[in-house]
């Protein structure tokens, strides 16, 4: 059962524009949400997180939005840079384990 | 070390053999996770340890898979009688606790031939 879903396997944007990556979850027990970035042959790297008591968290070019009623979160990257090209994983955790989406491959074109 | 360390980084094994994968978490991290990433797929949850609580084994795909953790230190993931479908990158992550970001190791690439 997929408790965390990333329905877009890939996204391509132009350098300087906004990248929006989306994620949906089904388990209402999740109370902490994270985004990870992964380059080939490396482990995922933590990017940004948000607690369920917030609806927005911003860190530089990265902003995560949480819509609890819709069980939806998104990651905005602006402006996008070629170095942002990677696979982005959404994750959700509750009292126990942490579950990941299937990932979205972001390509930022110069 | 400063980060999560996994060994070996690469492992090639013959079908039917047992393999043991090791994870050294960040010191002081009470939570430890194992995931599997097959080629072209996402991160598949395997098992979760939190302190001295009973581990959450709900993600283990079969009884050929088992994992142990000694206290809040090293964890080993054992796969018995390996099959070709076990070929994947096995990733370990640790965290100071729930509700806090986890940090990943580089992974162990397992190839079953």
mmCIF file of C-alpha atoms in Angstrom:
data_model
loop_
_atom_site.group_PDB
_atom_site.id
_atom_site.type_symbol
_atom_site.label_atom_id
_atom_site.label_comp_id
_atom_site.label_asym_id
_atom_site.label_seq_id
_atom_site.Cartn_x
_atom_site.Cartn_y
_atom_site.Cartn_z
ATOM 1 C CA UNK A 1 0.000 0.000 0.000
ATOM 2 C CA UNK A 2 1.354 3.364 -1.013
ATOM 3 C CA UNK A 3 0.825 5.792 1.804
ATOM 4 C CA UNK A 4 2.848 8.517 0.126
ATOM 5 C CA UNK A 5 2.413 9.237 -3.564
ATOM 6 C CA UNK A 6 4.308 11.362 -6.032
ATOM 7 C CA UNK A 7 2.285 11.126 -9.205
ATOM 8 C CA UNK A 8 4.707 12.925 -11.492
ATOM 9 C CA UNK A 9 7.740 10.764 -12.273
ATOM 10 C CA UNK A 10 9.504 13.652 -13.972
ATOM 11 C CA UNK A 11 9.462 17.432 -14.314
ATOM 12 C CA UNK A 12 11.453 19.683 -16.611
ATOM 13 C CA UNK A 13 11.775 23.444 -16.081
ATOM 14 C CA UNK A 14 13.866 26.262 -17.453
ATOM 15 C CA UNK A 15 16.626 27.782 -15.351
ATOM 16 C CA UNK A 16 15.337 30.734 -13.365
ATOM 17 C CA UNK A 17 11.727 29.558 -13.359
ATOM 18 C CA UNK A 18 9.810 27.966 -10.510
ATOM 19 C CA UNK A 19 9.803 24.203 -9.947
ATOM 20 C CA UNK A 20 6.789 22.764 -8.157
ATOM 21 C CA UNK A 21 6.913 19.186 -6.958
ATOM 22 C CA UNK A 22 3.791 17.598 -5.517
ATOM 23 C CA UNK A 23 3.097 14.865 -3.014
ATOM 24 C CA UNK A 24 -0.057 13.298 -1.586
ATOM 25 C CA UNK A 25 -0.458 11.104 1.466
ATOM 26 C CA UNK A 26 -3.241 8.935 2.815
ATOM 27 C CA UNK A 27 -2.399 8.303 6.463
ATOM 28 C CA UNK A 28 -3.813 11.016 8.721
ATOM 29 C CA UNK A 29 -1.441 9.879 11.498
ATOM 30 C CA UNK A 30 1.506 11.415 9.660
ATOM 31 C CA UNK A 31 2.556 14.599 11.437
ATOM 32 C CA UNK A 32 5.937 15.415 9.985
ATOM 33 C CA UNK A 33 6.806 15.771 6.324
ATOM 34 C CA UNK A 34 10.141 15.979 4.589
ATOM 35 C CA UNK A 35 11.712 16.433 1.196
ATOM 36 C CA UNK A 36 14.917 14.696 0.202
ATOM 37 C CA UNK A 37 17.099 15.169 -2.841
ATOM 38 C CA UNK A 38 19.031 12.310 -4.387
ATOM 39 C CA UNK A 39 21.858 12.256 -6.874
ATOM 40 C CA UNK A 40 22.882 9.014 -8.630
ATOM 41 C CA UNK A 41 25.054 6.674 -6.557
ATOM 42 C CA UNK A 42 24.484 8.714 -3.399
ATOM 43 C CA UNK A 43 22.126 8.391 -0.458
ATOM 44 C CA UNK A 44 19.200 10.829 -0.210
ATOM 45 C CA UNK A 45 20.065 14.201 1.315
ATOM 46 C CA UNK A 46 17.635 15.985 3.609
ATOM 47 C CA UNK A 47 16.385 19.227 2.101
ATOM 48 C CA UNK A 48 13.518 20.726 4.089
ATOM 49 C CA UNK A 49 10.737 19.626 6.421
ATOM 50 C CA UNK A 50 7.455 20.807 7.868
ATOM 51 C CA UNK A 51 5.491 19.887 10.938
ATOM 52 C CA UNK A 52 1.753 19.321 10.688
ATOM 53 C CA UNK A 53 1.132 22.355 12.910
ATOM 54 C CA UNK A 54 2.419 24.604 10.124
ATOM 55 C CA UNK A 55 1.286 25.195 6.575
ATOM 56 C CA UNK A 56 4.471 26.705 5.192
ATOM 57 C CA UNK A 57 8.187 26.482 5.806
ATOM 58 C CA UNK A 58 10.750 28.449 3.823
ATOM 59 C CA UNK A 59 14.500 28.000 3.554
ATOM 60 C CA UNK A 60 16.208 30.127 0.951
ATOM 61 C CA UNK A 61 15.040 29.099 -2.512
ATOM 62 C CA UNK A 62 13.047 26.186 -1.101
ATOM 63 C CA UNK A 63 9.526 26.426 0.332
ATOM 64 C CA UNK A 64 7.337 23.552 1.433
ATOM 65 C CA UNK A 65 3.572 23.980 1.660
ATOM 66 C CA UNK A 66 1.278 21.665 3.571
ATOM 67 C CA UNK A 67 -2.481 21.363 3.054
ATOM 68 C CA UNK A 68 -3.648 19.003 5.780
ATOM 69 C CA UNK A 69 -7.279 18.918 4.724
ATOM 70 C CA UNK A 70 -6.256 17.799 1.232
ATOM 71 C CA UNK A 71 -3.412 15.612 2.557
ATOM 72 C CA UNK A 72 -1.156 17.317 0.064
ATOM 73 C CA UNK A 73 2.236 18.931 0.205
ATOM 74 C CA UNK A 74 4.383 20.626 -2.348
ATOM 75 C CA UNK A 75 7.944 21.809 -2.719
ATOM 76 C CA UNK A 76 8.622 25.053 -4.541
ATOM 77 C CA UNK A 77 12.090 25.881 -5.800
ATOM 78 C CA UNK A 78 12.592 29.398 -7.069
ATOM 79 C CA UNK A 79 14.615 30.342 -8.951
ATOM 80 C CA UNK A 80 15.492 26.879 -10.241
ATOM 81 C CA UNK A 81 19.142 26.214 -11.036
ATOM 82 C CA UNK A 82 20.778 23.469 -13.160
ATOM 83 C CA UNK A 83 22.397 22.105 -9.982
ATOM 84 C CA UNK A 84 18.909 21.380 -8.640
ATOM 85 C CA UNK A 85 18.565 18.598 -11.211
ATOM 86 C CA UNK A 86 18.093 15.413 -9.165
ATOM 87 C CA UNK A 87 15.409 13.027 -7.955
ATOM 88 C CA UNK A 88 13.262 14.520 -5.197
ATOM 89 C CA UNK A 89 11.571 12.270 -2.666
ATOM 90 C CA UNK A 90 8.698 13.269 -0.445
ATOM 91 C CA UNK A 91 8.545 11.537 2.958
ATOM 92 C CA UNK A 92 6.034 11.411 5.787
ATOM 93 C CA UNK A 93 6.438 10.186 9.319
ATOM 94 C CA UNK A 94 4.141 9.655 12.262
ATOM 95 C CA UNK A 95 4.607 8.040 15.643
ATOM 96 C CA UNK A 96 6.673 5.335 13.999
ATOM 97 C CA UNK A 97 8.289 4.790 10.689
ATOM 98 C CA UNK A 98 8.939 7.119 7.779
ATOM 99 C CA UNK A 99 7.464 6.407 4.346
ATOM 100 C CA UNK A 100 8.645 7.717 1.016
ATOM 101 C CA UNK A 101 7.053 8.504 -2.308
ATOM 102 C CA UNK A 102 8.381 7.072 -5.561
ATOM 103 C CA UNK A 103 10.287 10.236 -6.400
ATOM 104 C CA UNK A 104 10.144 12.921 -9.079
ATOM 105 C CA UNK A 105 13.101 13.471 -11.382
ATOM 106 C CA UNK A 106 13.627 17.212 -11.800
ATOM 107 C CA UNK A 107 15.614 18.489 -14.765
ATOM 108 C CA UNK A 108 16.496 22.166 -14.843
ATOM 109 C CA UNK A 109 17.578 23.250 -18.316
ATOM 110 C CA UNK A 110 20.135 26.051 -18.692
ATOM 111 C CA UNK B 1 32.345 9.149 12.031
ATOM 112 C CA UNK B 2 30.215 12.162 11.338
ATOM 113 C CA UNK B 3 27.678 10.465 9.102
ATOM 114 C CA UNK B 4 25.846 7.193 8.591
ATOM 115 C CA UNK B 5 28.239 4.535 7.364
ATOM 116 C CA UNK B 6 27.202 1.451 5.416
ATOM 117 C CA UNK B 7 29.299 -1.534 4.442
ATOM 118 C CA UNK B 8 30.048 -3.021 2.072
ATOM 119 C CA UNK B 9 29.405 -0.369 -0.559
ATOM 120 C CA UNK B 10 29.015 -3.051 -3.198
ATOM 121 C CA UNK B 11 28.238 -6.738 -2.883
ATOM 122 C CA UNK B 12 27.917 -9.333 -5.622
ATOM 123 C CA UNK B 13 26.616 -12.687 -4.471
ATOM 124 C CA UNK B 14 25.421 -15.905 -6.017
ATOM 125 C CA UNK B 15 21.766 -16.809 -5.908
ATOM 126 C CA UNK B 16 21.007 -18.860 -2.813
ATOM 127 C CA UNK B 17 23.774 -17.421 -0.658
ATOM 128 C CA UNK B 18 23.179 -15.413 2.508
ATOM 129 C CA UNK B 19 24.361 -11.805 2.774
ATOM 130 C CA UNK B 20 24.763 -9.450 5.696
ATOM 131 C CA UNK B 21 24.674 -5.690 5.306
ATOM 132 C CA UNK B 22 25.914 -3.365 8.003
ATOM 133 C CA UNK B 23 24.855 0.106 9.090
ATOM 134 C CA UNK B 24 26.674 2.341 11.579
ATOM 135 C CA UNK B 25 24.298 5.173 12.504
ATOM 136 C CA UNK B 26 25.242 8.613 13.703
ATOM 137 C CA UNK B 27 26.210 8.433 17.366
ATOM 138 C CA UNK B 28 23.287 9.201 19.663
ATOM 139 C CA UNK B 29 20.620 8.596 17.031
ATOM 140 C CA UNK B 30 17.913 6.434 18.532
ATOM 141 C CA UNK B 31 15.936 5.849 15.337
ATOM 142 C CA UNK B 32 17.288 3.691 12.511
ATOM 143 C CA UNK B 33 15.600 2.830 9.215
ATOM 144 C CA UNK B 34 16.336 0.401 6.404
ATOM 145 C CA UNK B 35 15.042 0.992 2.883
ATOM 146 C CA UNK B 36 15.481 -0.723 -0.467
ATOM 147 C CA UNK B 37 15.612 0.964 -3.851
ATOM 148 C CA UNK B 38 15.285 -1.258 -6.873
ATOM 149 C CA UNK B 39 16.391 0.031 -10.238
ATOM 150 C CA UNK B 40 14.111 2.805 -11.445
ATOM 151 C CA UNK B 41 11.883 2.631 -8.390
ATOM 152 C CA UNK B 42 11.311 4.604 -5.207
ATOM 153 C CA UNK B 43 12.395 3.952 -1.640
ATOM 154 C CA UNK B 44 10.724 0.876 -0.192
ATOM 155 C CA UNK B 45 10.484 0.806 3.601
ATOM 156 C CA UNK B 46 11.850 -2.374 5.184
ATOM 157 C CA UNK B 47 12.249 -1.986 8.944
ATOM 158 C CA UNK B 48 12.436 0.671 11.662
ATOM 159 C CA UNK B 49 14.157 0.618 15.057
ATOM 160 C CA UNK B 50 13.437 3.173 17.780
ATOM 161 C CA UNK B 51 15.470 2.891 20.967
ATOM 162 C CA UNK B 52 14.660 -0.269 22.893
ATOM 163 C CA UNK B 53 11.160 -0.611 21.461
ATOM 164 C CA UNK B 54 10.191 -3.627 19.373
ATOM 165 C CA UNK B 55 11.155 -2.913 15.755
ATOM 166 C CA UNK B 56 8.539 -2.208 13.104
ATOM 167 C CA UNK B 57 9.115 -5.090 10.675
ATOM 168 C CA UNK B 58 6.039 -4.434 8.573
ATOM 169 C CA UNK B 59 8.049 -3.668 5.437
ATOM 170 C CA UNK B 60 10.152 -6.811 5.294
ATOM 171 C CA UNK B 61 9.184 -8.510 2.018
ATOM 172 C CA UNK B 62 9.630 -12.114 3.163
ATOM 173 C CA UNK B 63 10.908 -14.237 6.026
ATOM 174 C CA UNK B 64 14.244 -14.424 4.241
ATOM 175 C CA UNK B 65 14.851 -10.875 5.447
ATOM 176 C CA UNK B 66 15.754 -10.065 9.039
ATOM 177 C CA UNK B 67 17.461 -7.214 10.846
ATOM 178 C CA UNK B 68 18.975 -6.651 14.222
ATOM 179 C CA UNK B 69 20.180 -3.670 16.131
ATOM 180 C CA UNK B 70 22.289 -3.733 19.263
ATOM 181 C CA UNK B 71 21.035 -0.995 21.566
ATOM 182 C CA UNK B 72 21.371 2.311 19.756
ATOM 183 C CA UNK B 73 24.371 1.321 17.686
ATOM 184 C CA UNK B 74 25.139 -0.888 14.726
ATOM 185 C CA UNK B 75 22.405 -2.601 12.728
ATOM 186 C CA UNK B 76 22.721 -5.558 10.386
ATOM 187 C CA UNK B 77 20.285 -6.534 7.658
ATOM 188 C CA UNK B 78 20.490 -10.202 6.704
ATOM 189 C CA UNK B 79 19.066 -11.702 3.547
ATOM 190 C CA UNK B 80 19.013 -15.484 3.460
ATOM 191 C CA UNK B 81 18.954 -17.569 0.294
ATOM 192 C CA UNK B 82 19.235 -14.507 -1.916
ATOM 193 C CA UNK B 83 17.175 -14.281 -5.087
ATOM 194 C CA UNK B 84 17.763 -12.171 -8.172
ATOM 195 C CA UNK B 85 14.849 -9.907 -7.262
ATOM 196 C CA UNK B 86 16.730 -8.958 -4.101
ATOM 197 C CA UNK B 87 19.164 -6.984 -6.276
ATOM 198 C CA UNK B 88 18.828 -3.357 -5.212
ATOM 199 C CA UNK B 89 20.502 -0.555 -3.303
ATOM 200 C CA UNK B 90 19.909 -1.000 0.410
ATOM 201 C CA UNK B 91 19.857 2.300 2.273
ATOM 202 C CA UNK B 92 20.124 2.920 5.981
ATOM 203 C CA UNK B 93 19.150 6.153 7.736
ATOM 204 C CA UNK B 94 19.305 7.339 11.327
ATOM 205 C CA UNK B 95 17.612 10.106 13.263
ATOM 206 C CA UNK B 96 17.758 11.535 16.795
ATOM 207 C CA UNK B 97 14.107 10.534 17.124
ATOM 208 C CA UNK B 98 10.701 10.725 15.498
ATOM 209 C CA UNK B 99 9.638 14.047 14.055
ATOM 210 C CA UNK B 100 13.244 14.857 13.195
ATOM 211 C CA UNK B 101 14.933 14.529 9.826
ATOM 212 C CA UNK B 102 16.810 11.304 9.178
ATOM 213 C CA UNK B 103 20.217 11.167 7.538
ATOM 214 C CA UNK B 104 21.122 8.522 5.014
ATOM 215 C CA UNK B 105 24.212 6.485 4.346
ATOM 216 C CA UNK B 106 25.584 5.968 0.852
ATOM 217 C CA UNK B 107 23.877 2.614 0.527
ATOM 218 C CA UNK B 108 24.971 -0.918 -0.302
ATOM 219 C CA UNK B 109 24.479 -1.999 -3.898
ATOM 220 C CA UNK B 110 23.574 -5.686 -3.839
ATOM 221 C CA UNK B 111 23.720 -7.700 -7.036
ATOM 222 C CA UNK B 112 22.522 -11.301 -7.015
ATOM 223 C CA UNK B 113 23.790 -13.298 -9.981
#
